[in-house]
Each structure stands twice: as C-alpha cells, then as structure tokens.
PDB file of N, CA and C in Angstrom:
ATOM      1  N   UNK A   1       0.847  -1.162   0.000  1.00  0.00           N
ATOM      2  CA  UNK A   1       0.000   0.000   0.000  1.00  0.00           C
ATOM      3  C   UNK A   1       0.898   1.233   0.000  1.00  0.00           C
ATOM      4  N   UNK A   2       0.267   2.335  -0.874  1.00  0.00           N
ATOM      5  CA  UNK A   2       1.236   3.329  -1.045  1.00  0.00           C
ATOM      6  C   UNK A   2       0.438   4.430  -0.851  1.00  0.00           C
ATOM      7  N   UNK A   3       0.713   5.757   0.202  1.00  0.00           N
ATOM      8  CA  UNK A   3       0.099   6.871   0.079  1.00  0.00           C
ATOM      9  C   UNK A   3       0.615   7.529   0.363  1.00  0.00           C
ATOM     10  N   UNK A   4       0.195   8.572  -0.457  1.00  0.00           N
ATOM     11  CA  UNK A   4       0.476   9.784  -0.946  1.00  0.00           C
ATOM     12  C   UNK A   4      -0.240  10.667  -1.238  1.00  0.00           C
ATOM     13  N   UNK A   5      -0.400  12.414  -1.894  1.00  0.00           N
ATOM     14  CA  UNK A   5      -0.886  13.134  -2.296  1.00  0.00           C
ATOM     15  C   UNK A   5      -0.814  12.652  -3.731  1.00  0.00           C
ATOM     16  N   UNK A   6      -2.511  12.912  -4.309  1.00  0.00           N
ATOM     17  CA  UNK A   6      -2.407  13.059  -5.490  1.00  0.00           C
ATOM     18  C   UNK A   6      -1.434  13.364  -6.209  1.00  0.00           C
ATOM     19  N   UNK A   7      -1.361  15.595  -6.196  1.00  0.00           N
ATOM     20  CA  UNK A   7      -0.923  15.718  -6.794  1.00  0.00           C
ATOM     21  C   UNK A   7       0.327  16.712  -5.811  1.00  0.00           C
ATOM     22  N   UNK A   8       1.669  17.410  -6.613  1.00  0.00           N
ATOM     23  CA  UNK A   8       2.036  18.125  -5.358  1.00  0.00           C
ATOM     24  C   UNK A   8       2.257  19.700  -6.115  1.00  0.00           C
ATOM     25  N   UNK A   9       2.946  20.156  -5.574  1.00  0.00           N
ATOM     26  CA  UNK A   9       2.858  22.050  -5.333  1.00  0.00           C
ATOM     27  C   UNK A   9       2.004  22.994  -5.467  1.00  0.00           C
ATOM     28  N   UNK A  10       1.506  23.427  -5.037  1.00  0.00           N
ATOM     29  CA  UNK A  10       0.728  24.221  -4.639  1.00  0.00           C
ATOM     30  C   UNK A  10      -1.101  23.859  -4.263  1.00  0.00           C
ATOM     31  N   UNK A  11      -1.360  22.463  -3.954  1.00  0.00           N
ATOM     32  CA  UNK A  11      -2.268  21.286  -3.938  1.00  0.00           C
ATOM     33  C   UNK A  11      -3.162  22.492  -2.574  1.00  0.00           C
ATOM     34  N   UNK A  12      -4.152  22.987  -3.112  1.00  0.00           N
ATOM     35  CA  UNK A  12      -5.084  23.802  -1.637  1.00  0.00           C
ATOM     36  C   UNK A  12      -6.222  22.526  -1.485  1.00  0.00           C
ATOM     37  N   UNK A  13      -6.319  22.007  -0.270  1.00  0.00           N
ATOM     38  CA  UNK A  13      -7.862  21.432  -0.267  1.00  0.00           C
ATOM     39  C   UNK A  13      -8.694  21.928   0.612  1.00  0.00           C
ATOM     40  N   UNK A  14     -10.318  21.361   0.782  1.00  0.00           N
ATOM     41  CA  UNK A  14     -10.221  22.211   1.821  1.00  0.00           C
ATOM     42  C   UNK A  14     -11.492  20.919   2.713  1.00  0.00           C
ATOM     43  N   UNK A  15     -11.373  20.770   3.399  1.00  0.00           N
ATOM     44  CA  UNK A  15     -11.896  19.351   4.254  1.00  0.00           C
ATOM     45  C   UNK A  15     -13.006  19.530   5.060  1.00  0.00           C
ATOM     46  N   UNK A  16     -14.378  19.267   5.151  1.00  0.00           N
ATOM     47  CA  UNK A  16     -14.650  19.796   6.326  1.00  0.00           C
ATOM     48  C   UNK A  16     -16.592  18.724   5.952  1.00  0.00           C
ATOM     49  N   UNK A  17     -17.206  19.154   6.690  1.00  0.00           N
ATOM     50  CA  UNK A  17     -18.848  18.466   6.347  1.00  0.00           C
ATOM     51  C   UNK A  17     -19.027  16.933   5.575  1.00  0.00           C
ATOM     52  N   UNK A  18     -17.969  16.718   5.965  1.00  0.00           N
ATOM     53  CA  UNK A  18     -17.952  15.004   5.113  1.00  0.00           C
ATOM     54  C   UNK A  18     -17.478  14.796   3.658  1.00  0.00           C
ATOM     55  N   UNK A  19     -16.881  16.336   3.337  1.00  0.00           N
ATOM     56  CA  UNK A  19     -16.754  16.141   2.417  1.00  0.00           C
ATOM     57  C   UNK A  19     -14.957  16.934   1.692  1.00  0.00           C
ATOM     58  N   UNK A  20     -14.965  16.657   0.083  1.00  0.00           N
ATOM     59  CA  UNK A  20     -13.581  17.363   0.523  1.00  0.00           C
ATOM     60  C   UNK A  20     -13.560  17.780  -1.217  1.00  0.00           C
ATOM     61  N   UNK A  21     -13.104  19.219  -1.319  1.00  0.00           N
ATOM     62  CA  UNK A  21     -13.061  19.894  -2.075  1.00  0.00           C
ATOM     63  C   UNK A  21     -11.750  20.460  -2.628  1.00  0.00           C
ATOM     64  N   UNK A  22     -11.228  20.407  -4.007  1.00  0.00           N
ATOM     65  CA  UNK A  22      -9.986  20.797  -4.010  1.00  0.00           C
ATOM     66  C   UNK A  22     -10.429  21.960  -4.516  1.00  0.00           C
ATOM     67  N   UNK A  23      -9.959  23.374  -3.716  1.00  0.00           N
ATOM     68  CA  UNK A  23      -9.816  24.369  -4.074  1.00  0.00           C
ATOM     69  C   UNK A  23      -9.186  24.652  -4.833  1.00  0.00           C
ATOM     70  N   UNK A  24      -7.590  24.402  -5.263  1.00  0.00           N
ATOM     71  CA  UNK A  24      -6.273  24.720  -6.007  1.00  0.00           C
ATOM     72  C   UNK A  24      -5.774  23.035  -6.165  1.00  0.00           C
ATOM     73  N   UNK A  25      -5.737  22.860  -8.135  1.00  0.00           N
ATOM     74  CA  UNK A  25      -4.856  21.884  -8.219  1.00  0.00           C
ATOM     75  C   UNK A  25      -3.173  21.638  -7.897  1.00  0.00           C
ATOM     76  N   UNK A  26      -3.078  21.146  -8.002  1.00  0.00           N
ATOM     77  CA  UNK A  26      -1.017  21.357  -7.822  1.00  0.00           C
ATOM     78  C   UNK A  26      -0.655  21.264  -9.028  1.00  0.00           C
ATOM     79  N   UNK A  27       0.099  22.216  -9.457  1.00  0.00           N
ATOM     80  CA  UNK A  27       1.590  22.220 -10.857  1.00  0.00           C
ATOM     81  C   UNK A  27       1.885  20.898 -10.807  1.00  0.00           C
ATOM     82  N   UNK A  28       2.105  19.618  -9.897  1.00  0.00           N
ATOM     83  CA  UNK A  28       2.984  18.822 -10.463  1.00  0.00           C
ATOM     84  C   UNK A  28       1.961  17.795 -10.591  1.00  0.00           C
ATOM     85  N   UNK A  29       2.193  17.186 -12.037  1.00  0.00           N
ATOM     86  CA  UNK A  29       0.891  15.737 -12.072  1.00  0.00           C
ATOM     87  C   UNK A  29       1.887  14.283 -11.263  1.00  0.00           C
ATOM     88  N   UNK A  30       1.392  13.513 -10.470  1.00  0.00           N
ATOM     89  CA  UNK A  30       2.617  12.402 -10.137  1.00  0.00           C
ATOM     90  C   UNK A  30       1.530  11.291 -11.022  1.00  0.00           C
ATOM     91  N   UNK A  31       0.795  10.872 -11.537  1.00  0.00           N
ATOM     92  CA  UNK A  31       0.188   9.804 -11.929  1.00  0.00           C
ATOM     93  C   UNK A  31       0.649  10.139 -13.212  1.00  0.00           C
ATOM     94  N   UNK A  32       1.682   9.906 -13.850  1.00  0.00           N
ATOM     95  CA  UNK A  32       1.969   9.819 -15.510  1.00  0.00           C
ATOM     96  C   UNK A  32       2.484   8.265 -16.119  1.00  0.00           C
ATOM     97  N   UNK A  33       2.710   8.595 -17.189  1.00  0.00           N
ATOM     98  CA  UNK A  33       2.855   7.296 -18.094  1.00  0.00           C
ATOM     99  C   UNK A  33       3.955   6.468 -17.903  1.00  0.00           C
ATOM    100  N   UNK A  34       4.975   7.672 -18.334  1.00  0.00           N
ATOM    101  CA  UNK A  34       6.157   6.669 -18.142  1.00  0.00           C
ATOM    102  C   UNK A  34       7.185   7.463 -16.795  1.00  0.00           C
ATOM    103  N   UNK A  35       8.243   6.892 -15.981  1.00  0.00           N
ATOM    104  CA  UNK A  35       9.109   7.505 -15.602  1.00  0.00           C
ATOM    105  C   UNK A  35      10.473   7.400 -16.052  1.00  0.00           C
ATOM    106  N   UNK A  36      11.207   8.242 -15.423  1.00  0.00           N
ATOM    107  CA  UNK A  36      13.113   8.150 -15.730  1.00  0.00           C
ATOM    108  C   UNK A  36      13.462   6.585 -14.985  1.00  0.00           C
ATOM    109  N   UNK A  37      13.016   6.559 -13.670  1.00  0.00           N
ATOM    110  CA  UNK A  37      13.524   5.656 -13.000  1.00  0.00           C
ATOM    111  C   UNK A  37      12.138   4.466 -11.823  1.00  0.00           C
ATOM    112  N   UNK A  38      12.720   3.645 -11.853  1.00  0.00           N
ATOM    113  CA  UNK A  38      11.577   2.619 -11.536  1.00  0.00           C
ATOM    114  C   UNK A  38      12.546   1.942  -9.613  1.00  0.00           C
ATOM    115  N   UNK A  39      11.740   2.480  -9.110  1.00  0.00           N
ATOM    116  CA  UNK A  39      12.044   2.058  -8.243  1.00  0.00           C
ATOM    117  C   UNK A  39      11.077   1.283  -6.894  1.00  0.00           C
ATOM    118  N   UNK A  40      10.050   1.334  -7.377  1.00  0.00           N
ATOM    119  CA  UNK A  40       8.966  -0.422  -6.990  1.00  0.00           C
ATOM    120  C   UNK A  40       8.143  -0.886  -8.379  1.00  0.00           C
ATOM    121  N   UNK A  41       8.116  -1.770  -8.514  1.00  0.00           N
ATOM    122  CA  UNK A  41       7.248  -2.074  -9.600  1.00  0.00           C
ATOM    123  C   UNK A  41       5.713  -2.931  -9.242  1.00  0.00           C
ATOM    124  N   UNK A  42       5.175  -2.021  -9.389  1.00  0.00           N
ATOM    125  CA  UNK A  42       3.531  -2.806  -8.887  1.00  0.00           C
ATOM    126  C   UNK A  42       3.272  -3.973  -9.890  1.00  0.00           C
ATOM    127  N   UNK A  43       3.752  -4.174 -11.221  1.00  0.00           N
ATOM    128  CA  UNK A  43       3.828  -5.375 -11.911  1.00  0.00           C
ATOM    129  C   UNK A  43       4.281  -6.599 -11.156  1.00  0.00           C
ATOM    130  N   UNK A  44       5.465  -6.140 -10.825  1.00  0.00           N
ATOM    131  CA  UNK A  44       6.286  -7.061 -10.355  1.00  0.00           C
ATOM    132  C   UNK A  44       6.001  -7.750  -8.543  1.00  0.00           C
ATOM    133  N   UNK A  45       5.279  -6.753  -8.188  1.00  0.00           N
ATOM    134  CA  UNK A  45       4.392  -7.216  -7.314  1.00  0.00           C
ATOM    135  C   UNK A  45       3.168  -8.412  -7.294  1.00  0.00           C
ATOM    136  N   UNK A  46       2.686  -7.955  -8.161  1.00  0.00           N
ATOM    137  CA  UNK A  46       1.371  -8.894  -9.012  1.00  0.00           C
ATOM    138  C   UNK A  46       1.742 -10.009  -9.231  1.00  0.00           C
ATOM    139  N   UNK A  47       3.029 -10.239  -9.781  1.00  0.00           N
ATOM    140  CA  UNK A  47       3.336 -11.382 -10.612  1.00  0.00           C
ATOM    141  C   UNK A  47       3.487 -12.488  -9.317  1.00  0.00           C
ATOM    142  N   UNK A  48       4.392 -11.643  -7.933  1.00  0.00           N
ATOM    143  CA  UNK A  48       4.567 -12.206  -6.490  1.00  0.00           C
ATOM    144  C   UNK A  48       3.365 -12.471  -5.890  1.00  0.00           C
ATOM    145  N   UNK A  49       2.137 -12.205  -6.484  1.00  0.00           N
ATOM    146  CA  UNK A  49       1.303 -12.176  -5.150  1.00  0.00           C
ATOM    147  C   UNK A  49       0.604 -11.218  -4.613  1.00  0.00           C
ATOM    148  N   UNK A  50       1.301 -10.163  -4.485  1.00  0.00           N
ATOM    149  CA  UNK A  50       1.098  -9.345  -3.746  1.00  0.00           C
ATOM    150  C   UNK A  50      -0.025  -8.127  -4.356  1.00  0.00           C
ATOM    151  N   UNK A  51      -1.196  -7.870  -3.226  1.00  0.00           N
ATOM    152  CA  UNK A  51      -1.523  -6.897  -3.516  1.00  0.00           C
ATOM    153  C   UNK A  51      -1.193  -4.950  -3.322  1.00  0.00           C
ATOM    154  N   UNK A  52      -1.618  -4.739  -4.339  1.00  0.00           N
ATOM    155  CA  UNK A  52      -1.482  -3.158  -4.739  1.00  0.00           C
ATOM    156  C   UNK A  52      -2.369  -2.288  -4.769  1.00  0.00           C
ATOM    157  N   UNK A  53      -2.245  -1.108  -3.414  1.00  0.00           N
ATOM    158  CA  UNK A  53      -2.882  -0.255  -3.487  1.00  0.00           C
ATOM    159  C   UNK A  53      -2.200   0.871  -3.567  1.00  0.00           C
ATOM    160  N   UNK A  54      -3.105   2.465  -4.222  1.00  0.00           N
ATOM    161  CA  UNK A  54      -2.257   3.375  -3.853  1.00  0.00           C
ATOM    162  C   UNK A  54      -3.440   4.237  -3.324  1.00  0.00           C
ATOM    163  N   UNK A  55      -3.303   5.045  -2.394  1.00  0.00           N
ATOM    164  CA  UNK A  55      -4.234   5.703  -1.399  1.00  0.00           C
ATOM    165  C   UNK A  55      -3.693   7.072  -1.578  1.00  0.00           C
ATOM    166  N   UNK A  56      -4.534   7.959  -2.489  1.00  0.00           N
ATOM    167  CA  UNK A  56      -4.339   9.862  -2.221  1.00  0.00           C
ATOM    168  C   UNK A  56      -5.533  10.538  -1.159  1.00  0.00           C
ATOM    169  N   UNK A  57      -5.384  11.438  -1.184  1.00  0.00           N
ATOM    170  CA  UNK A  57      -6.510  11.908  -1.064  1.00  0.00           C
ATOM    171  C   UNK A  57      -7.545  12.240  -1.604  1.00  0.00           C
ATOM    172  N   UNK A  58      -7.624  12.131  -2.724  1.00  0.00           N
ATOM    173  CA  UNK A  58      -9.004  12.239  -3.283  1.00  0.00           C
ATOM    174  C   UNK A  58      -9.638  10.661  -3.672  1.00  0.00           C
ATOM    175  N   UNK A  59      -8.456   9.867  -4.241  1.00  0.00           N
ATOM    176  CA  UNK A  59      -8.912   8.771  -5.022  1.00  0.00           C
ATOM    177  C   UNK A  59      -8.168   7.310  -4.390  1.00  0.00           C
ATOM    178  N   UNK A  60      -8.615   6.282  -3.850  1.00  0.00           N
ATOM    179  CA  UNK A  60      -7.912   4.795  -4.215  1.00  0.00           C
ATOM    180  C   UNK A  60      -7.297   4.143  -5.683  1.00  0.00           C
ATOM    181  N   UNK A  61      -6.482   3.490  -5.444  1.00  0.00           N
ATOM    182  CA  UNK A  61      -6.270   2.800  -6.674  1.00  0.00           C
ATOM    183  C   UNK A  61      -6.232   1.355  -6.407  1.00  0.00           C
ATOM    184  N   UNK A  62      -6.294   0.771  -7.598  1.00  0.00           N
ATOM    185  CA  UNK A  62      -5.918  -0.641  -7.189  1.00  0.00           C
ATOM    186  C   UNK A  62      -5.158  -1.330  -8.351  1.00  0.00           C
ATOM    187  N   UNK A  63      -4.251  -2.004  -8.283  1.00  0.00           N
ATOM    188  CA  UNK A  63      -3.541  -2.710  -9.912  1.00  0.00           C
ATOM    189  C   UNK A  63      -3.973  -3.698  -9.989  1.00  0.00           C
ATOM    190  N   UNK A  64      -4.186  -4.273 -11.245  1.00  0.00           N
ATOM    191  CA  UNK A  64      -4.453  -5.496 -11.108  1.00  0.00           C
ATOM    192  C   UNK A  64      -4.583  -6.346 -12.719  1.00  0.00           C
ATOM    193  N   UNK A  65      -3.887  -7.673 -12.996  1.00  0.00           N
ATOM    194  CA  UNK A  65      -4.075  -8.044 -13.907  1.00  0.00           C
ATOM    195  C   UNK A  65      -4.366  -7.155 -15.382  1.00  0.00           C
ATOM    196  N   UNK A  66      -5.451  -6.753 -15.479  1.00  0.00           N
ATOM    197  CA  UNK A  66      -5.978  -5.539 -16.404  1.00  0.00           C
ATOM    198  C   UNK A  66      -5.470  -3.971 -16.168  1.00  0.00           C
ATOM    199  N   UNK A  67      -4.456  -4.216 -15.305  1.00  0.00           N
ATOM    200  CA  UNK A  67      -3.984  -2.838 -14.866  1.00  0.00           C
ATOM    201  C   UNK A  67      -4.886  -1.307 -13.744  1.00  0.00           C
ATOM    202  N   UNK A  68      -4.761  -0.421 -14.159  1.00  0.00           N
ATOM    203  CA  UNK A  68      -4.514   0.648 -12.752  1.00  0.00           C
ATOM    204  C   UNK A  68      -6.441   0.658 -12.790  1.00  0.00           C
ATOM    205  N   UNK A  69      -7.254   0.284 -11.823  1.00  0.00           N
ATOM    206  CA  UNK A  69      -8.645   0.086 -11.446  1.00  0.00           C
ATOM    207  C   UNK A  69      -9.205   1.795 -10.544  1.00  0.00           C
ATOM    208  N   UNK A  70      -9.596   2.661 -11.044  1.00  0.00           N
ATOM    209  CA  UNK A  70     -10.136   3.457  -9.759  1.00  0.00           C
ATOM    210  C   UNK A  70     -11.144   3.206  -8.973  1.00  0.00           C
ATOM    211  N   UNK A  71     -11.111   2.653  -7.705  1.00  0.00           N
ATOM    212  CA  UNK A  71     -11.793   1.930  -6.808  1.00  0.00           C
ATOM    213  C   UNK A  71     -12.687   2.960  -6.037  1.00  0.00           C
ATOM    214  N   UNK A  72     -12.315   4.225  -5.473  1.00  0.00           N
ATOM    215  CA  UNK A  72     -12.635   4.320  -4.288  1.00  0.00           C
ATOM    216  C   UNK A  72     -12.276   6.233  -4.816  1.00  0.00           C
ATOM    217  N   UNK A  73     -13.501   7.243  -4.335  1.00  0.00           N
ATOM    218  CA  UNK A  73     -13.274   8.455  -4.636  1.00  0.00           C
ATOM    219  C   UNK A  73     -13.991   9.212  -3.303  1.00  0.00           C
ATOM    220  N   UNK A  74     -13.228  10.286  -2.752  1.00  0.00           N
ATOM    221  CA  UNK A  74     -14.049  11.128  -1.549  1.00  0.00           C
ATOM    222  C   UNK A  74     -14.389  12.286  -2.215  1.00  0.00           C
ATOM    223  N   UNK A  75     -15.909  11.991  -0.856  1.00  0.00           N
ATOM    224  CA  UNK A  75     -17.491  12.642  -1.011  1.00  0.00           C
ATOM    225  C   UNK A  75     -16.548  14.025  -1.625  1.00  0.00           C
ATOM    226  N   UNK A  76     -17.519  14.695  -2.343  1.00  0.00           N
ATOM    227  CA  UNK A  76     -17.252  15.793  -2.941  1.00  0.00           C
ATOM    228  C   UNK A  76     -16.420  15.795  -4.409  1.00  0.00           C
ATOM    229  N   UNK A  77     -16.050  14.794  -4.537  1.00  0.00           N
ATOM    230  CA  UNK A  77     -14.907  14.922  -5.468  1.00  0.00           C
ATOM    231  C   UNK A  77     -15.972  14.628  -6.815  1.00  0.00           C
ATOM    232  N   UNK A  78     -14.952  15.394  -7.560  1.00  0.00           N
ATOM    233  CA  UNK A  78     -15.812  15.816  -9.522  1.00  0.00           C
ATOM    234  C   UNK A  78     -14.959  14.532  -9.936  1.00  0.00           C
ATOM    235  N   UNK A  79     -15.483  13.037 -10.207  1.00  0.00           N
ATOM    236  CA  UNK A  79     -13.833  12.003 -10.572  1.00  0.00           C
ATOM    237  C   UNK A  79     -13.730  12.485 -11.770  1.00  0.00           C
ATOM    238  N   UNK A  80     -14.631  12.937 -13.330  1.00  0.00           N
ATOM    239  CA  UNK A  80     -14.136  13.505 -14.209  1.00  0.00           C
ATOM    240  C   UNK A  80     -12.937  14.904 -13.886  1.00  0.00           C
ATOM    241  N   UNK A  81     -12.897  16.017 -13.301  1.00  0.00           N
ATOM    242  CA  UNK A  81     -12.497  17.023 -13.161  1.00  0.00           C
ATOM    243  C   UNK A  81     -11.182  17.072 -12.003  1.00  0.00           C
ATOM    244  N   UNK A  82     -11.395  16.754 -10.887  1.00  0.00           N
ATOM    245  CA  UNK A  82     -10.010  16.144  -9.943  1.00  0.00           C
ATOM    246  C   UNK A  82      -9.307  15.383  -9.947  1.00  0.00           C
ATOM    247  N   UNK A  83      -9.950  14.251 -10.781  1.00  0.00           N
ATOM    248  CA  UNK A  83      -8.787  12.663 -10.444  1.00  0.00           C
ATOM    249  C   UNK A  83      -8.828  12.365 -12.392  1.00  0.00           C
ATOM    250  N   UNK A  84      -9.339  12.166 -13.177  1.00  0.00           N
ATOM    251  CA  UNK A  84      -9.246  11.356 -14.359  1.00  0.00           C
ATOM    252  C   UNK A  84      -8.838  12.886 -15.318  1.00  0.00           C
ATOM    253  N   UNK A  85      -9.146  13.904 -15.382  1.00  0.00           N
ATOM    254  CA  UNK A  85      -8.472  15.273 -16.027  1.00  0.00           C
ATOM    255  C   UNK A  85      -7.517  15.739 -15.160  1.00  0.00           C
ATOM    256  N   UNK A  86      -6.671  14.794 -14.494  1.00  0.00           N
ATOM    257  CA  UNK A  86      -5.096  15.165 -13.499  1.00  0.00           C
ATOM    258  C   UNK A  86      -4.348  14.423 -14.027  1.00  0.00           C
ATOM    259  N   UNK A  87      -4.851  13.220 -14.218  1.00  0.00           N
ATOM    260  CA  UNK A  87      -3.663  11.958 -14.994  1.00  0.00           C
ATOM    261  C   UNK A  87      -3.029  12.076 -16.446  1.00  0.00           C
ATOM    262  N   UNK A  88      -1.932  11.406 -16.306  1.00  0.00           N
ATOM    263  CA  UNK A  88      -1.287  11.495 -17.745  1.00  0.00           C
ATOM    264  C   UNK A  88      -1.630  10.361 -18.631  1.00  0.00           C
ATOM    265  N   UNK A  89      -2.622   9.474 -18.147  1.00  0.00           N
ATOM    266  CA  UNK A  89      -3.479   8.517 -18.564  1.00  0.00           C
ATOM    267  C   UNK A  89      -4.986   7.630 -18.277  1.00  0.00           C
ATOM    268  N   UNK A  90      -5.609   6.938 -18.678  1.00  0.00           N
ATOM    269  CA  UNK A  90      -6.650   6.886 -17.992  1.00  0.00           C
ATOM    270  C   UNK A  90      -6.400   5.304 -17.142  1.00  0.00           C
ATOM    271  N   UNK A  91      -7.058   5.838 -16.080  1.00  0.00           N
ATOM    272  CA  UNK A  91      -7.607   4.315 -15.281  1.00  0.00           C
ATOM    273  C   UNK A  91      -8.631   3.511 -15.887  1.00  0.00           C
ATOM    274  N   UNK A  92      -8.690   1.715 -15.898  1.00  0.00           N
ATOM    275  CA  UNK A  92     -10.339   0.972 -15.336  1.00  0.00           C
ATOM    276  C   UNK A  92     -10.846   1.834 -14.725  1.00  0.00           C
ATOM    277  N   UNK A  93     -12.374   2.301 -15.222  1.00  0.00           N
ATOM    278  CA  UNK A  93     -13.367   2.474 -14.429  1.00  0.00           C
ATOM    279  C   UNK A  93     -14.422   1.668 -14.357  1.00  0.00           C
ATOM    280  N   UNK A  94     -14.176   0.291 -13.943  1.00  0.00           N
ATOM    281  CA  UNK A  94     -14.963  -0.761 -14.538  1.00  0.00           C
ATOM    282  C   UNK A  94     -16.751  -0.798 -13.681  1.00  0.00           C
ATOM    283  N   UNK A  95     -16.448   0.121 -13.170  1.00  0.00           N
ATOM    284  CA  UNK A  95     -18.316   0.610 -12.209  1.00  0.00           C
ATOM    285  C   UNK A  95     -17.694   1.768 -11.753  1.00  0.00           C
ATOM    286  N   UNK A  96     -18.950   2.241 -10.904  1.00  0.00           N
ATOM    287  CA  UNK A  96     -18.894   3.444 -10.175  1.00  0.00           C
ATOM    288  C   UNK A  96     -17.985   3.222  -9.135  1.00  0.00           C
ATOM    289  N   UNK A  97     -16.898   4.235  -8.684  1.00  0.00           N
ATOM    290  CA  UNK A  97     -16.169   4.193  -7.659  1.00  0.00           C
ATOM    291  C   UNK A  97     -17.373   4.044  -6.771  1.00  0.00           C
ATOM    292  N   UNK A  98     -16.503   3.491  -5.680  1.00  0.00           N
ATOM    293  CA  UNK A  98     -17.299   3.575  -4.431  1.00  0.00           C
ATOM    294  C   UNK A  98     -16.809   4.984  -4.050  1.00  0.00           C
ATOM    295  N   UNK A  99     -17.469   5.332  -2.808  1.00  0.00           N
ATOM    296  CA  UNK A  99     -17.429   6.989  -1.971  1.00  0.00           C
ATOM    297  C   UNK A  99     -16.400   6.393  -0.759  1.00  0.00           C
ATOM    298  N   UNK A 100     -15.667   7.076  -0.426  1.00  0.00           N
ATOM    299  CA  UNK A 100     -14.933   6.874   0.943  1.00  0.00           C
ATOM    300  C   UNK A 100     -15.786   7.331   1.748  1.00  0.00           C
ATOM    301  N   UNK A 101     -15.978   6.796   3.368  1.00  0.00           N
ATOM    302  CA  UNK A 101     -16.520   7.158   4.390  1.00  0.00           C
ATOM    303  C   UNK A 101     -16.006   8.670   4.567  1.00  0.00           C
ATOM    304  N   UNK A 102     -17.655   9.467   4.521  1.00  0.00           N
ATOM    305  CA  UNK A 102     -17.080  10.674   5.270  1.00  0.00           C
ATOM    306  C   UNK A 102     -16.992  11.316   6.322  1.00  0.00           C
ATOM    307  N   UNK A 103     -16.491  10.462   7.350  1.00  0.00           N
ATOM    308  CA  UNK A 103     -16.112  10.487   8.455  1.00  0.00           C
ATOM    309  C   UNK A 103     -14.834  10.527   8.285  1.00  0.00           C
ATOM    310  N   UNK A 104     -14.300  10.353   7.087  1.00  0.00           N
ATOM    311  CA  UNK A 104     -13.031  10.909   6.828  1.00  0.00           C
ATOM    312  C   UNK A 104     -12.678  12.149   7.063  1.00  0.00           C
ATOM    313  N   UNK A 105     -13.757  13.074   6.337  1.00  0.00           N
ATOM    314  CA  UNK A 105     -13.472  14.413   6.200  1.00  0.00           C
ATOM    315  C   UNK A 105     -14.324  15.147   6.945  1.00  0.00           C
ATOM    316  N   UNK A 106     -13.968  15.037   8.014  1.00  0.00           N
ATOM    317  CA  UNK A 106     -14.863  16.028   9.327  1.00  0.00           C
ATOM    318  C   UNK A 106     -13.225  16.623   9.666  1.00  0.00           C
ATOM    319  N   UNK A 107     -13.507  18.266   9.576  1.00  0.00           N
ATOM    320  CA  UNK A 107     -12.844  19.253  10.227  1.00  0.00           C
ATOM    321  C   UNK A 107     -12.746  19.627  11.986  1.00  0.00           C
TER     322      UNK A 107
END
C-alpha cells in the first residue's frame, strides 16, 4: 500500500462536512505514463502475489491483472475534473467508484 498526495505544489484542499473539495490543483501531475527511473514495480508485485494499493486523497487505486482500477473516490470529489483530467493517462473504471466514508473528512 502506497500513500500519498495526489498531486504536489501548490495542492489547496479544503476538508470539512464530510466532504472534501480541491480548491487549487497542484503544478505537479505524479500519476503519468512513463518515468526516468523505476524504483517499486507494482507489476512485479502482481506477478509475487502481492496486492497493490495506492491511497491519495481524493482517489484509491488498485492494480491489477488488467492494470490501474479506480476503486474508491471522496465525497465531494468531480472524478471527471479532480482525479481522471489530473492523470497522464486513464484508469479501469470498470463501475462506479465507491465513496470513501465521510467520516473521513470532518474538520
């Protein structure tokens, strides 16, 4: 399991009523295609066994066989506009994300 911020610099959110709103995206996209350097491979995980998650704040992920699954999105979130128009590619959206508990996002 891997978490992290979506996205990073200048990332405003703003948290509060169960729900969670990104005010300001961040300059830097981290969900892109390819990188310079590979230093875990969630493939290579898969192939072991092992399951793969990655946990932001707005969105879950999950890998799997068919590759990167968006599982899981918090209350408030636009998944066209915050999470799938942030990426440098698209996820499975093989159903509706589920909603994260928003008991997450109480201020």
């Amino acid at each position: 399991m891997f978490c992290g911020t979506f996205d990073a610099k200048g990332t405003e959110l703003e948290i509060g009523a169960g729900r969670l709103r990104i005010a300001r995206h961040g300059e830097v996209v981290k969900l892109v295609a390819d990188v310079e350097q590979i230093t875990y491979s969630g493939r290579e995980a898969l192939r072991r066994g092992q399951e793969v998650v990655y946990v932001t704040e707005r969105a879950v992920f999950r890998l799997t066989g068919q590759g990167l699954i968006l599982a899981e999105v918090a209350p408030g979130i636009d998944v066209r506009r915050d999470v799938l128009e942030r990426m440098a590619f698209a996820p499975h959206i093989p159903r509706d994300p589920a909603v994260m508990a928003a008991s997450h996002f109480q201020a």
